[in-house]
């Protein structure tokens, strides 16, 4: 077998950068799998606006990670290549995002910025949204050319459902109104993951909308799922990488994707949630290890990464807590098994003390396990609270409102109970506690047996 | 460091990052946020936006979130956040801890000797404390005491057992006082430095006692102490048994001790474990007058003392702030402290406590 030529540093770096860019979503994938129908629908719509100066609106609906933004990016890219050459066919693209543009004023200001309007707009923004927007369009017209023809503008509204939650939906109303009335050719494309987004729209907004909904489905078959991984990893020959390296790299990629553990992992992901991002992120663990010494993707880091994902996050965090903390957790588990739904530190400590004194003989013989005093145990307890394995039982189970600080510090007004007496709850199941104790080789046997009861 | 610009909202932030980093595509930039779980309270969009930063700003920027809480607990609820790659840091193993602390060895000490000491410290303390910082702190505080007999020619470096035995009382004082930060590092150094083997044994025990002392320093007037004891009894004893325990009539002689029915939870419903109950001021005063041996002259003083106890937060007022009658309070003091107080006024509190283990 002829000796393989050493791969150059430059090549490896280049490949690594390119492939990692694709895997992490910074660079678009070379082709979209299974998305031809939505793609052509969106492209036709955009083309009509840009070439024929028609106003259009549409909503692209689909679950997260199904490729909506990817379709839009690809369409805009194609449009640019086909239309961007001549200056007479100029058009603008404005991108808004519901996460970022949290109210209509900010959106309007950003629209102006993206349309390259540099005039100071503060005085006009105070008025109604529609007036302000018309003013902006007029400015655009006058900036563009003297003949008075208005350039088409493509509006891409991501996280459309969040934009629909602005008060009075004035942004959406104005955009749809102008799109429908054909005065200025604009295309309004909304992207959202909420299928029922139409219910969020007000009547007047809904009536101006063209009711054009384009559905993007998530990956249909396992083969398509695997194909996406393959496309992301393979090197095209039109990049400036040596051809031999590229072809051997692609071969290795095919081998990797055909190996048993990877196939079963992909099946697992596909059954679970068809999460393309997760798949690509896991594959990145192998690509990030590329170097001149090992220029081809290896299976070992991939297997390690897949295994890590399978483990429970909580148990990983708890793998190395001190023996005293483990004892307190086991005490809480016994309290739960005895029937108490809520307990406080005093009760937990009491249970711990009862157990230890009951097993004093075994304890003294086995290993020097002493009964820790209450303040030391309280410190261990507070560590558990900080890890949020133990949570306070507040009457209002809000999502964002309460935190560990409420239990430790106690607000002055409401909380009159000293901290040892505040009711808490263990956030682990009895099965998890048993698993936690079983994995530890360093705890005394008597503790382990206590956990297994 | 200098300010690039001021951002009032997300849009400005995104645009500023874009402007700043757009030209530097080749390099990766990082934003690192420690204690990231606190961001979940700061508005639902913040975390989502930070995780999507690379996409939103079209730059090569990487967000790193550092936290000791698992990601599941602060993942944004409404979806839309990109799952970050999770990297777990497991605890140090014993070997790793030993090699880290070994670097703390003072310059003029032999490393092997130091290492044996650190090993012993680890064995003693690791069951309740695995935190590297705490262990380092303990080692730094205890080592001078451990090695002191060598300098005073009381023992050789090779006589480990002897050295440990001499250091033993400091170990237990350390595990209680120093670890719990009941005394500060400088206080510890002050107390332990004063003691050498030249000093008399009583002084040694005195110093250790001072370090190990768990007294609260509650220095209250005589009657106030009884008030506090009465408050504790009112908080933890059921009111139906008051007549039994506190009446001064003939029933005082026979105090029937009722057998307490054990419930399924193994007695975990005891008032002792549930915490103090609220009681009426009148009830506390009734108990107070019953446990005081000699009669009290003025009742005004008593009211003033109650007010000062509330200010000291030894009693907590549970009724509404502006009610003038029917005031309810509860006692905020622990059993150990009350025992110490009762001991100081020679009051046998254990006879009056109901169902206390």
PDB file of C-alpha atoms in Angstrom, chain B residues 175-291:
ATOM      1  CA  UNK B 175     -13.909  21.233  62.792  1.00  0.00           C
ATOM      2  CA  UNK B 176     -16.495  23.084  64.789  1.00  0.00           C
ATOM      3  CA  UNK B 177     -15.490  26.662  65.128  1.00  0.00           C
ATOM      4  CA  UNK B 178     -13.242  27.375  62.203  1.00  0.00           C
ATOM      5  CA  UNK B 179     -15.151  25.360  59.664  1.00  0.00           C
ATOM      6  CA  UNK B 180     -18.396  26.987  60.659  1.00  0.00           C
ATOM      7  CA  UNK B 181     -16.768  30.379  60.661  1.00  0.00           C
ATOM      8  CA  UNK B 182     -17.950  31.014  64.144  1.00  0.00           C
ATOM      9  CA  UNK B 183     -14.617  32.596  64.774  1.00  0.00           C
ATOM     10  CA  UNK B 184     -12.677  34.332  62.097  1.00  0.00           C
ATOM     11  CA  UNK B 185      -9.314  33.365  60.734  1.00  0.00           C
ATOM     12  CA  UNK B 186      -7.535  36.169  62.548  1.00  0.00           C
ATOM     13  CA  UNK B 187      -9.144  35.263  65.855  1.00  0.00           C
ATOM     14  CA  UNK B 188      -8.036  31.691  65.436  1.00  0.00           C
ATOM     15  CA  UNK B 189      -4.508  32.749  64.719  1.00  0.00           C
ATOM     16  CA  UNK B 190      -4.520  35.015  67.736  1.00  0.00           C
ATOM     17  CA  UNK B 191      -5.777  32.377  70.137  1.00  0.00           C
ATOM     18  CA  UNK B 192      -3.626  29.577  68.871  1.00  0.00           C
ATOM     19  CA  UNK B 193      -0.484  31.656  68.686  1.00  0.00           C
ATOM     20  CA  UNK B 194      -0.659  32.518  72.349  1.00  0.00           C
ATOM     21  CA  UNK B 195      -0.328  28.951  73.402  1.00  0.00           C
ATOM     22  CA  UNK B 196       2.978  27.178  73.505  1.00  0.00           C
ATOM     23  CA  UNK B 197       4.022  24.170  75.520  1.00  0.00           C
ATOM     24  CA  UNK B 198       5.700  26.532  77.910  1.00  0.00           C
ATOM     25  CA  UNK B 199       2.364  27.771  79.097  1.00  0.00           C
ATOM     26  CA  UNK B 200       0.573  25.971  81.864  1.00  0.00           C
ATOM     27  CA  UNK B 201      -1.923  23.238  80.969  1.00  0.00           C
ATOM     28  CA  UNK B 202      -4.836  25.289  82.309  1.00  0.00           C
ATOM     29  CA  UNK B 203      -4.008  28.067  79.904  1.00  0.00           C
ATOM     30  CA  UNK B 204      -3.876  25.592  77.061  1.00  0.00           C
ATOM     31  CA  UNK B 205      -7.318  24.273  77.849  1.00  0.00           C
ATOM     32  CA  UNK B 206      -8.517  27.813  78.334  1.00  0.00           C
ATOM     33  CA  UNK B 207      -7.376  28.817  74.937  1.00  0.00           C
ATOM     34  CA  UNK B 208      -8.932  25.760  73.344  1.00  0.00           C
ATOM     35  CA  UNK B 209     -12.092  26.362  75.287  1.00  0.00           C
ATOM     36  CA  UNK B 210     -12.212  29.874  73.993  1.00  0.00           C
ATOM     37  CA  UNK B 211     -11.833  28.595  70.522  1.00  0.00           C
ATOM     38  CA  UNK B 212     -14.334  25.827  71.046  1.00  0.00           C
ATOM     39  CA  UNK B 213     -16.733  27.877  73.021  1.00  0.00           C
ATOM     40  CA  UNK B 214     -20.183  27.794  71.640  1.00  0.00           C
ATOM     41  CA  UNK B 215     -21.696  30.343  73.911  1.00  0.00           C
ATOM     42  CA  UNK B 216     -23.885  32.857  72.256  1.00  0.00           C
ATOM     43  CA  UNK B 217     -22.783  35.696  74.385  1.00  0.00           C
ATOM     44  CA  UNK B 218     -26.357  36.284  75.413  1.00  0.00           C
ATOM     45  CA  UNK B 219     -25.987  38.642  78.249  1.00  0.00           C
ATOM     46  CA  UNK B 220     -29.455  39.433  79.462  1.00  0.00           C
ATOM     47  CA  UNK B 221     -30.825  40.670  82.747  1.00  0.00           C
ATOM     48  CA  UNK B 222     -32.044  38.045  85.180  1.00  0.00           C
ATOM     49  CA  UNK B 223     -35.777  38.403  84.636  1.00  0.00           C
ATOM     50  CA  UNK B 224     -35.386  38.740  80.939  1.00  0.00           C
ATOM     51  CA  UNK B 225     -33.809  35.336  80.841  1.00  0.00           C
ATOM     52  CA  UNK B 226     -36.844  33.902  82.547  1.00  0.00           C
ATOM     53  CA  UNK B 227     -39.048  35.723  80.084  1.00  0.00           C
ATOM     54  CA  UNK B 228     -37.176  34.094  77.276  1.00  0.00           C
ATOM     55  CA  UNK B 229     -37.461  30.682  78.883  1.00  0.00           C
ATOM     56  CA  UNK B 230     -41.182  31.252  79.339  1.00  0.00           C
ATOM     57  CA  UNK B 231     -41.440  32.219  75.679  1.00  0.00           C
ATOM     58  CA  UNK B 232     -39.650  29.055  74.637  1.00  0.00           C
ATOM     59  CA  UNK B 233     -41.958  26.912  76.753  1.00  0.00           C
ATOM     60  CA  UNK B 234     -44.984  28.699  75.328  1.00  0.00           C
ATOM     61  CA  UNK B 235     -43.736  28.058  71.810  1.00  0.00           C
ATOM     62  CA  UNK B 236     -43.019  24.401  72.179  1.00  0.00           C
ATOM     63  CA  UNK B 237     -45.407  23.071  74.780  1.00  0.00           C
ATOM     64  CA  UNK B 238     -49.012  22.439  73.827  1.00  0.00           C
ATOM     65  CA  UNK B 239     -51.312  24.788  75.665  1.00  0.00           C
ATOM     66  CA  UNK B 240     -53.579  22.069  76.939  1.00  0.00           C
ATOM     67  CA  UNK B 241     -50.809  20.842  79.202  1.00  0.00           C
ATOM     68  CA  UNK B 242     -50.105  24.229  80.752  1.00  0.00           C
ATOM     69  CA  UNK B 243     -52.223  23.515  83.780  1.00  0.00           C
ATOM     70  CA  UNK B 244     -50.250  20.350  84.359  1.00  0.00           C
ATOM     71  CA  UNK B 245     -46.849  21.889  84.171  1.00  0.00           C
ATOM     72  CA  UNK B 246     -47.296  25.360  85.502  1.00  0.00           C
ATOM     73  CA  UNK B 247     -50.061  25.520  88.052  1.00  0.00           C
ATOM     74  CA  UNK B 248     -48.910  26.057  91.552  1.00  0.00           C
ATOM     75  CA  UNK B 249     -51.665  24.284  93.306  1.00  0.00           C
ATOM     76  CA  UNK B 250     -51.745  20.779  94.586  1.00  0.00           C
ATOM     77  CA  UNK B 251     -51.465  19.270  91.164  1.00  0.00           C
ATOM     78  CA  UNK B 252     -47.883  20.385  91.081  1.00  0.00           C
ATOM     79  CA  UNK B 253     -46.888  17.368  93.092  1.00  0.00           C
ATOM     80  CA  UNK B 254     -48.208  14.729  90.752  1.00  0.00           C
ATOM     81  CA  UNK B 255     -47.175  15.482  87.264  1.00  0.00           C
ATOM     82  CA  UNK B 256     -48.515  12.728  85.155  1.00  0.00           C
ATOM     83  CA  UNK B 257     -46.257  11.991  82.274  1.00  0.00           C
ATOM     84  CA  UNK B 258     -48.446  10.913  79.476  1.00  0.00           C
ATOM     85  CA  UNK B 259     -47.139   8.341  77.120  1.00  0.00           C
ATOM     86  CA  UNK B 260     -46.837  10.000  73.830  1.00  0.00           C
ATOM     87  CA  UNK B 261     -48.419   8.056  71.007  1.00  0.00           C
ATOM     88  CA  UNK B 262     -45.869   7.317  68.324  1.00  0.00           C
ATOM     89  CA  UNK B 263     -47.231   8.038  64.927  1.00  0.00           C
ATOM     90  CA  UNK B 264     -46.204   6.470  61.686  1.00  0.00           C
ATOM     91  CA  UNK B 265     -43.545   8.994  60.871  1.00  0.00           C
ATOM     92  CA  UNK B 266     -41.507   7.948  63.855  1.00  0.00           C
ATOM     93  CA  UNK B 267     -42.274  10.987  65.944  1.00  0.00           C
ATOM     94  CA  UNK B 268     -41.331  13.491  63.307  1.00  0.00           C
ATOM     95  CA  UNK B 269     -44.367  15.571  64.056  1.00  0.00           C
ATOM     96  CA  UNK B 270     -42.972  16.759  67.329  1.00  0.00           C
ATOM     97  CA  UNK B 271     -43.191  20.425  67.892  1.00  0.00           C
ATOM     98  CA  UNK B 272     -39.480  20.416  68.483  1.00  0.00           C
ATOM     99  CA  UNK B 273     -38.933  19.600  64.841  1.00  0.00           C
ATOM    100  CA  UNK B 274     -41.661  21.691  63.371  1.00  0.00           C
ATOM    101  CA  UNK B 275     -40.412  24.870  64.872  1.00  0.00           C
ATOM    102  CA  UNK B 276     -41.824  27.387  67.284  1.00  0.00           C
ATOM    103  CA  UNK B 277     -45.546  28.065  67.422  1.00  0.00           C
ATOM    104  CA  UNK B 278     -47.074  31.444  68.027  1.00  0.00           C
ATOM    105  CA  UNK B 279     -48.529  32.120  71.393  1.00  0.00           C
ATOM    106  CA  UNK B 280     -50.399  34.898  73.121  1.00  0.00           C
ATOM    107  CA  UNK B 281     -48.418  37.281  75.209  1.00  0.00           C
ATOM    108  CA  UNK B 282     -50.821  36.661  78.044  1.00  0.00           C
ATOM    109  CA  UNK B 283     -50.010  32.968  78.035  1.00  0.00           C
ATOM    110  CA  UNK B 284     -46.304  33.635  78.121  1.00  0.00           C
ATOM    111  CA  UNK B 285     -46.757  36.017  81.024  1.00  0.00           C
ATOM    112  CA  UNK B 286     -48.799  33.435  82.861  1.00  0.00           C
ATOM    113  CA  UNK B 287     -46.013  30.891  82.440  1.00  0.00           C
ATOM    114  CA  UNK B 288     -43.466  33.496  83.418  1.00  0.00           C
ATOM    115  CA  UNK B 289     -45.148  34.328  86.674  1.00  0.00           C
ATOM    116  CA  UNK B 290     -45.459  30.678  87.435  1.00  0.00           C
ATOM    117  CA  UNK B 291     -41.806  29.793  86.958  1.00  0.00           C
TER     118      UNK B 291
END
